Short mmCIF file of N, CA and C in Angstrom, two decimals:
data_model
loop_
_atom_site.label_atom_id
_atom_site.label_comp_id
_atom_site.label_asym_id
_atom_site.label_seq_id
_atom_site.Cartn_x
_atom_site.Cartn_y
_atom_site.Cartn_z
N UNK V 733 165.71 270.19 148.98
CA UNK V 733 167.09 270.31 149.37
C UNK V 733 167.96 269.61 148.32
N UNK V 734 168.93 270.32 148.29
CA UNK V 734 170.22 269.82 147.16
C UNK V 734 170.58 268.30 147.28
N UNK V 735 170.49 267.81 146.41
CA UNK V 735 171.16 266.18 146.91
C UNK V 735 172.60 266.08 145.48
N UNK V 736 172.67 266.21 144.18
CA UNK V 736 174.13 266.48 143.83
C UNK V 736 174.35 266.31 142.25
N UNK V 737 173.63 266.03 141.35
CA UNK V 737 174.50 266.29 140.07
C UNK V 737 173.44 266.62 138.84
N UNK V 738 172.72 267.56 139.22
CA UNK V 738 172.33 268.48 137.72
C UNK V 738 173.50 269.48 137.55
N UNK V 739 173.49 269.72 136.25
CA UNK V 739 174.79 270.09 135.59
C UNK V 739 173.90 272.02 135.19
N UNK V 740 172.63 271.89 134.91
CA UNK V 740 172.41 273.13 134.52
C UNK V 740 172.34 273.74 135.38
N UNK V 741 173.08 275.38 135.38
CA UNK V 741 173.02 275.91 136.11
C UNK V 741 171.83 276.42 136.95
N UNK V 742 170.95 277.00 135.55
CA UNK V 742 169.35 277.64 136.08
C UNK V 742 168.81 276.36 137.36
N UNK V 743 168.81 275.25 136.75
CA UNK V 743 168.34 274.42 136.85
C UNK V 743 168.72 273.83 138.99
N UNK V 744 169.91 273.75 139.00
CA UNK V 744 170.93 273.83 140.24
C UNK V 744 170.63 275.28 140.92
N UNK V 745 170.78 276.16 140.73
CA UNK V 745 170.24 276.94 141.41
C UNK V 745 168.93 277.37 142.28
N UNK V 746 167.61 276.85 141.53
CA UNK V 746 166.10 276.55 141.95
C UNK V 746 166.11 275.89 143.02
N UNK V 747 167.32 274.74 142.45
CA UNK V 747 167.08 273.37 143.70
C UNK V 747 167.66 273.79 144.63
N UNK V 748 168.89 274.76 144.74
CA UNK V 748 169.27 274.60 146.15
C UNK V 748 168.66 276.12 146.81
N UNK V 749 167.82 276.60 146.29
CA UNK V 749 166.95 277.71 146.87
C UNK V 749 166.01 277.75 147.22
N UNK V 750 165.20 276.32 147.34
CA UNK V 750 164.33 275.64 147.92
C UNK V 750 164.34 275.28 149.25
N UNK V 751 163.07 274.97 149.81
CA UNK V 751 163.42 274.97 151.33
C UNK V 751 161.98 273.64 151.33
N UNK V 752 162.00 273.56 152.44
CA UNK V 752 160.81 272.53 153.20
C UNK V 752 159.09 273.46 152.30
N UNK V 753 158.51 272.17 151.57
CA UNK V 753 157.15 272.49 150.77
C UNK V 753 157.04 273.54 149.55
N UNK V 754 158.43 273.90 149.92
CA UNK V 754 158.43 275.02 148.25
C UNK V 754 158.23 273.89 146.89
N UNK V 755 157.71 274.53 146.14
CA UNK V 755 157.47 273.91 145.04
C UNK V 755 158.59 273.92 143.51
N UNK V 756 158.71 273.02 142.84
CA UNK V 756 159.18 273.31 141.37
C UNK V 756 158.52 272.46 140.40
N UNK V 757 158.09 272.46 139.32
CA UNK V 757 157.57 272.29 138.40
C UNK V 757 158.09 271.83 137.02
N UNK V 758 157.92 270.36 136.45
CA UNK V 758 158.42 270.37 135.17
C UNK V 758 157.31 270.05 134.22
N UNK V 759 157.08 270.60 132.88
CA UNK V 759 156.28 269.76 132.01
C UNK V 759 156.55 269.58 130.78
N UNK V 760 155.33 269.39 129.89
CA UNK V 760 155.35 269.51 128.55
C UNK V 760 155.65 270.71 127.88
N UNK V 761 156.27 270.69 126.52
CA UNK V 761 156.28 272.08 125.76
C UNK V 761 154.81 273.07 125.74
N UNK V 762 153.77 272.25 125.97
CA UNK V 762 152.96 273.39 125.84
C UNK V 762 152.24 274.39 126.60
N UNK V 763 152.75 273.64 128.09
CA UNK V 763 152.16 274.06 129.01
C UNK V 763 152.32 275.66 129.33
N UNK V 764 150.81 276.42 129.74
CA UNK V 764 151.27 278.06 129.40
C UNK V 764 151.63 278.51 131.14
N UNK V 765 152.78 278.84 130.71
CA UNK V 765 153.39 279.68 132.17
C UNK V 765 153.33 280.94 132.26
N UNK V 766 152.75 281.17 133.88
CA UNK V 766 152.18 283.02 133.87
C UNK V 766 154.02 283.65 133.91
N UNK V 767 153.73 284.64 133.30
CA UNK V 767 154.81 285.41 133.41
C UNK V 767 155.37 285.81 134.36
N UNK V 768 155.29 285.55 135.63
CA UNK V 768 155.53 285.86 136.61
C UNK V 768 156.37 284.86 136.99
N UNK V 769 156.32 283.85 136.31
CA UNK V 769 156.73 282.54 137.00
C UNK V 769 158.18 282.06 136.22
N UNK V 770 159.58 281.74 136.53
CA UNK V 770 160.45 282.03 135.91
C UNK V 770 160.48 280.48 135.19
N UNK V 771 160.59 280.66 133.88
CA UNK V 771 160.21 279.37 133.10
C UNK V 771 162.02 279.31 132.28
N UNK V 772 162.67 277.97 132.88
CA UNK V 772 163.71 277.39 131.88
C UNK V 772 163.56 276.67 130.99
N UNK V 773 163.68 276.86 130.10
CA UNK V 773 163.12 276.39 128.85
C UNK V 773 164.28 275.50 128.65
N UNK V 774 164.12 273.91 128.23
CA UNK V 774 165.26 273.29 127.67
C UNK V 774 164.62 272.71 126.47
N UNK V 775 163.59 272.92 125.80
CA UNK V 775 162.78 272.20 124.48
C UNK V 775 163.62 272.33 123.37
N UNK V 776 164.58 271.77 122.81
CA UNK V 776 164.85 271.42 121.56
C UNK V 776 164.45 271.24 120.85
N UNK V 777 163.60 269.80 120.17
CA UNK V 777 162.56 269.18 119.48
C UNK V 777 161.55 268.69 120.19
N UNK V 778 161.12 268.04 119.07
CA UNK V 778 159.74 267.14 119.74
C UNK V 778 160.19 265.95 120.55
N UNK V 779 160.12 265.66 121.59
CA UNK V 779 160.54 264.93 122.42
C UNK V 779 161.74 265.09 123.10
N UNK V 780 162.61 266.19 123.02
CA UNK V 780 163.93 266.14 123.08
C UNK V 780 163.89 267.62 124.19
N UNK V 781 164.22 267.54 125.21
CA UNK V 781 164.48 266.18 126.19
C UNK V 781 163.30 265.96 126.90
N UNK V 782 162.92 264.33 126.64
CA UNK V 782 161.80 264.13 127.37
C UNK V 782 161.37 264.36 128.82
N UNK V 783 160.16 264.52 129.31
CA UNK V 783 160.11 264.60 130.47
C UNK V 783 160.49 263.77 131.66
N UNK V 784 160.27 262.29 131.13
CA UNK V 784 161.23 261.51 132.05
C UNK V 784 162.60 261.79 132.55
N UNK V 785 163.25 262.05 131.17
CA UNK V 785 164.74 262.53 131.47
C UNK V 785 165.13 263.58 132.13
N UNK V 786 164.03 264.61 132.04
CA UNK V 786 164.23 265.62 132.87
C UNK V 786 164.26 265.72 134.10
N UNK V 787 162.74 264.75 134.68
CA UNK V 787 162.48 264.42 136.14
C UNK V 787 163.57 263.82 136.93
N UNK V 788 164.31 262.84 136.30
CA UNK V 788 165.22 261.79 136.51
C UNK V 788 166.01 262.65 136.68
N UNK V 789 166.51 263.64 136.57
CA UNK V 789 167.99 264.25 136.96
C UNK V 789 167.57 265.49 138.06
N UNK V 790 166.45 266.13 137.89
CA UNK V 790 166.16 266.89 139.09
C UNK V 790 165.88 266.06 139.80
N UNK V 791 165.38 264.77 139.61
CA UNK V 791 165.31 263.92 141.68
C UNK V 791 166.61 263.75 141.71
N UNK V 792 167.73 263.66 141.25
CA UNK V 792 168.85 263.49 141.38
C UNK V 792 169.27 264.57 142.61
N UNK V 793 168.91 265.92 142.85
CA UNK V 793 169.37 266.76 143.82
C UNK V 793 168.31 267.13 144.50
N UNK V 794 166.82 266.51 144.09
CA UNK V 794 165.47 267.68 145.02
C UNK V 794 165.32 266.26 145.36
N UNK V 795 164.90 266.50 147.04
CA UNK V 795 164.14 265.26 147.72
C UNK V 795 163.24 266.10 148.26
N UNK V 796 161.98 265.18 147.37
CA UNK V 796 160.29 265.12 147.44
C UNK V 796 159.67 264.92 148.26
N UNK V 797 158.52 265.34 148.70
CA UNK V 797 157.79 264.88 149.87
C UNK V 797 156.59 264.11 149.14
N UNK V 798 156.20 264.67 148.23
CA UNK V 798 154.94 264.75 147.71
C UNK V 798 154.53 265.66 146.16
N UNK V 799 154.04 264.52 145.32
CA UNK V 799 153.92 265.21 143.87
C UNK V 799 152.33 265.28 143.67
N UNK V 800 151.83 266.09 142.88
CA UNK V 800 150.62 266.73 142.04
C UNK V 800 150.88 266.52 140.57
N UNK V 801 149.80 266.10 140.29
CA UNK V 801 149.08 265.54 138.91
C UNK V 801 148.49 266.04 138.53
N UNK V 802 147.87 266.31 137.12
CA UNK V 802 146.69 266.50 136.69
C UNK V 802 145.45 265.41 136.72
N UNK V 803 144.20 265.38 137.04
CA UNK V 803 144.10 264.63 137.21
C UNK V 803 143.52 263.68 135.43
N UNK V 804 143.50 264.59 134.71
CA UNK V 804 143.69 264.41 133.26
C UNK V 804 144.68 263.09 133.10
N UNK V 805 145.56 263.32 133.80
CA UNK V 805 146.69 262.18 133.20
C UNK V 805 146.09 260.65 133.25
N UNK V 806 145.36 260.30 134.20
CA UNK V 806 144.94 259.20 134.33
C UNK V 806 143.90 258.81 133.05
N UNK V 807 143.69 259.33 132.09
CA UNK V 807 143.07 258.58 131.19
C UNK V 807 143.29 259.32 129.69
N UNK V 808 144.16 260.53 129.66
CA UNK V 808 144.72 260.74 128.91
C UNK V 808 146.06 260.67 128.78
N UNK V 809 146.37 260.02 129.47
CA UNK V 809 148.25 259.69 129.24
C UNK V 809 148.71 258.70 130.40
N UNK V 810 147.87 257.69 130.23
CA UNK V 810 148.41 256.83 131.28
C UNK V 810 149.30 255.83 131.17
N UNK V 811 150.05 256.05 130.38
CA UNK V 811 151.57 255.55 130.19
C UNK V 811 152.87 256.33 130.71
N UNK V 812 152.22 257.71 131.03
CA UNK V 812 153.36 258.51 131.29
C UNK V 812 152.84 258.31 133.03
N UNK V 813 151.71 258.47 133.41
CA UNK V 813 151.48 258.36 134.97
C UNK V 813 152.05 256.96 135.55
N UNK V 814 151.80 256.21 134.59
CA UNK V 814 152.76 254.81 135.16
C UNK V 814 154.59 254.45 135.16
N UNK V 815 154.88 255.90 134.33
CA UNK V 815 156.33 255.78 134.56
C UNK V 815 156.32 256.65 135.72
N UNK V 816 155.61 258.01 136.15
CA UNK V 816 155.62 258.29 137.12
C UNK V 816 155.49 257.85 138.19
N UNK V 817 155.20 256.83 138.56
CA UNK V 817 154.50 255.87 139.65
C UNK V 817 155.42 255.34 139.64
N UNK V 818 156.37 254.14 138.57
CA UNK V 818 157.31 253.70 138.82
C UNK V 818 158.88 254.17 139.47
N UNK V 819 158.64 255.49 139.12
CA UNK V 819 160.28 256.36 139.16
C UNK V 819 160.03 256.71 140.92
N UNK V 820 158.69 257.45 141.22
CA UNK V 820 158.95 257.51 142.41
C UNK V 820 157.91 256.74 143.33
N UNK V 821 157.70 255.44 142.92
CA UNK V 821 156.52 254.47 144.23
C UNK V 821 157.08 254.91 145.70
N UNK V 822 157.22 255.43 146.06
CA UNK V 822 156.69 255.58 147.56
C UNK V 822 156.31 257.07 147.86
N UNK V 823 156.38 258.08 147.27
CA UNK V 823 156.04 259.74 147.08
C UNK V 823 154.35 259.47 146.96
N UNK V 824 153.71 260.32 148.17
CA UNK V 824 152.41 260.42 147.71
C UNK V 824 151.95 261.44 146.80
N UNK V 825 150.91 260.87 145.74
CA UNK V 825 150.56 261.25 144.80
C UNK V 825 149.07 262.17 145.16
N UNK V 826 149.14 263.67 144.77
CA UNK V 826 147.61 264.14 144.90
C UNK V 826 147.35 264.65 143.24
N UNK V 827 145.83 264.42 142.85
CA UNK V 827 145.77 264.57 141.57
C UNK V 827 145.06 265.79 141.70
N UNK V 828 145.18 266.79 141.03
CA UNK V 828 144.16 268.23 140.94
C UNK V 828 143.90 268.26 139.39
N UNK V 829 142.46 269.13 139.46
CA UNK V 829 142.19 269.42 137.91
C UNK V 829 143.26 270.09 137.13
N UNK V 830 143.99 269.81 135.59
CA UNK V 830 144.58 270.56 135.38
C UNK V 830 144.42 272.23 135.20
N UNK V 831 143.13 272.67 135.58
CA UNK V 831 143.45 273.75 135.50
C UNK V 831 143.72 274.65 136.97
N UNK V 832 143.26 273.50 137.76
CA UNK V 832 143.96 274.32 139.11
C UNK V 832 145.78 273.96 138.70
N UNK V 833 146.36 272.99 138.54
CA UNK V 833 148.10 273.03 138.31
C UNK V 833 148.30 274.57 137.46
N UNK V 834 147.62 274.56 136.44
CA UNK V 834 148.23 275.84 135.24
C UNK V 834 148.05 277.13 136.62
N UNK V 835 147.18 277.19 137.64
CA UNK V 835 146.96 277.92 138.59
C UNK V 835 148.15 277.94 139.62
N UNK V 836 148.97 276.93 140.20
CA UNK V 836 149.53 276.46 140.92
C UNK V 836 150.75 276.71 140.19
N UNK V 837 150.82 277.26 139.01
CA UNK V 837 152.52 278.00 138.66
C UNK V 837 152.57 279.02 138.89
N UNK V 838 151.42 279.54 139.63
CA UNK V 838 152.06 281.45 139.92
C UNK V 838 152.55 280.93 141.30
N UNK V 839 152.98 279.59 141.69
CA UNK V 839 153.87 279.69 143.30
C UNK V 839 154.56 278.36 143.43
N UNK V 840 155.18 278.55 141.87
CA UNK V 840 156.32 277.19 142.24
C UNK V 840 157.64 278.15 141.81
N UNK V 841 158.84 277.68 142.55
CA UNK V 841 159.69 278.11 142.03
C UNK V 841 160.45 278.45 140.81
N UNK V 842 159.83 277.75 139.80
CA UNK V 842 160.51 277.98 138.47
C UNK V 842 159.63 276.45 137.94
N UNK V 843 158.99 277.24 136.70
CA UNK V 843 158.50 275.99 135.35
C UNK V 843 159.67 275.58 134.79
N UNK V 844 160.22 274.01 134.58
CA UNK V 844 160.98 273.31 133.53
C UNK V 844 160.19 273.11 132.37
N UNK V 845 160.86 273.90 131.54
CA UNK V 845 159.94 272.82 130.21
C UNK V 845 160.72 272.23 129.43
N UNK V 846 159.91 271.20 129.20
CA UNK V 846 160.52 269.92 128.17
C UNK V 846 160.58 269.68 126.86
N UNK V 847 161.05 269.10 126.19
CA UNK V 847 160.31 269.22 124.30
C UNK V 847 159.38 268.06 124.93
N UNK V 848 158.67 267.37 125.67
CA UNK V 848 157.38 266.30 126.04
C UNK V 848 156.29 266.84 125.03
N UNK V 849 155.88 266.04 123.97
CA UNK V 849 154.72 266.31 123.09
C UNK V 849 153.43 265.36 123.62
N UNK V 850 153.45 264.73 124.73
CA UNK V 850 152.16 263.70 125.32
C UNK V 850 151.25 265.01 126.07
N UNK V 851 150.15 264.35 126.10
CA UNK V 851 149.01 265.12 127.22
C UNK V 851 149.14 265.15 128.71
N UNK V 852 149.35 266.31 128.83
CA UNK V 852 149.18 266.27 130.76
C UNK V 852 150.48 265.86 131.42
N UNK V 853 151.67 266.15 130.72
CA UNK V 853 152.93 265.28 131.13
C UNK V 853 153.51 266.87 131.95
N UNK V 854 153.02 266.69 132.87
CA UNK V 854 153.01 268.16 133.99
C UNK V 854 153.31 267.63 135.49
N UNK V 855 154.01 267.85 136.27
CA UNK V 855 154.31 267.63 137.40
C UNK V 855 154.53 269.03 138.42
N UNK V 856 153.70 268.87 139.87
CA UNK V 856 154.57 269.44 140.77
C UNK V 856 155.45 268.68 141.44
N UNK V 857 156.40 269.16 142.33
CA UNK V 857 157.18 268.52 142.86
C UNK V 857 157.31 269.24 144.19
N UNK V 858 156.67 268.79 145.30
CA UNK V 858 157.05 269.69 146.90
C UNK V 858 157.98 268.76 147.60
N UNK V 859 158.62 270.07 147.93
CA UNK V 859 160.21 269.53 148.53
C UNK V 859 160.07 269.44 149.93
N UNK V 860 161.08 268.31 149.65
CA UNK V 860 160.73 267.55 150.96
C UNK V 860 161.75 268.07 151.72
N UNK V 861 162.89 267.39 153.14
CA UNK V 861 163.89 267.62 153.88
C UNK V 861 164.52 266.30 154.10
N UNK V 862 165.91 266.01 154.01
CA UNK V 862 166.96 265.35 153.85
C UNK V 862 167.18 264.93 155.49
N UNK V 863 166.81 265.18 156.45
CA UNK V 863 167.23 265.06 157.99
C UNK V 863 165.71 264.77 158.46
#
């Protein structure tokens, strides 16, 4: 559910067309999205805009119930799972193989991608309800 200030449109639109457990998705530049799956691309450069920054402004209007990991991240990028942990400590965390997530984009609402050049810097995000 909408909570109030992403500025992109694509981006604002996903969120407020979401309902209770629908999914949306942000990651790294490399992550491969099935065609089916409507992918906003905001990758500039290498790092630009990171995935933190990205996450940080979609929790700004999507309230979470519950996020998915790869479970890759924990020992290949566990600097980025610990900013994840920090941004949202109280969201329970489930970790799946990454190749069930690359599976799990033929039914999220829309892939974000990031310029993120780290490993496994992939998130779901299931939406939670505001009431």
């Amino acid at each position: 559910m909408k909570k109030g200030k992403v500025i992109n449109s694509d981006i604002s639109r996903v969120i407020a067309q979401m309902g209770h457990f629908d999914k949306l998705s942000i990651g790294d530049a490399g992550m491969p999205v099935p065609r089916m799956t409507e992918k906003i691309d905001l990758a500039v450069d290498n790092g630009i805009p990171s995935f933190m920054d990205v996450l940080n402004n979609v929790l700004e209007e999507l309230e979470v119930q519950r996020i998915y990991l790869a479970e890759e991240i924990k020992t290949e990028n566990p600097t980025m799972l610990e900013a994840i942990k920090k941004r949202l400590p109280e969201t329970p965390i489930t970790f799946i193989p990454h190749s069930e997530m690359k599976q799990e984009l033929n039914n999220v609402h829309a892939f974000i991608r990031t310029g993120e050049m780290t490993p496994y810097a992939n998130i779901l995000l299931e939406s939670g309800v505001v009431f």
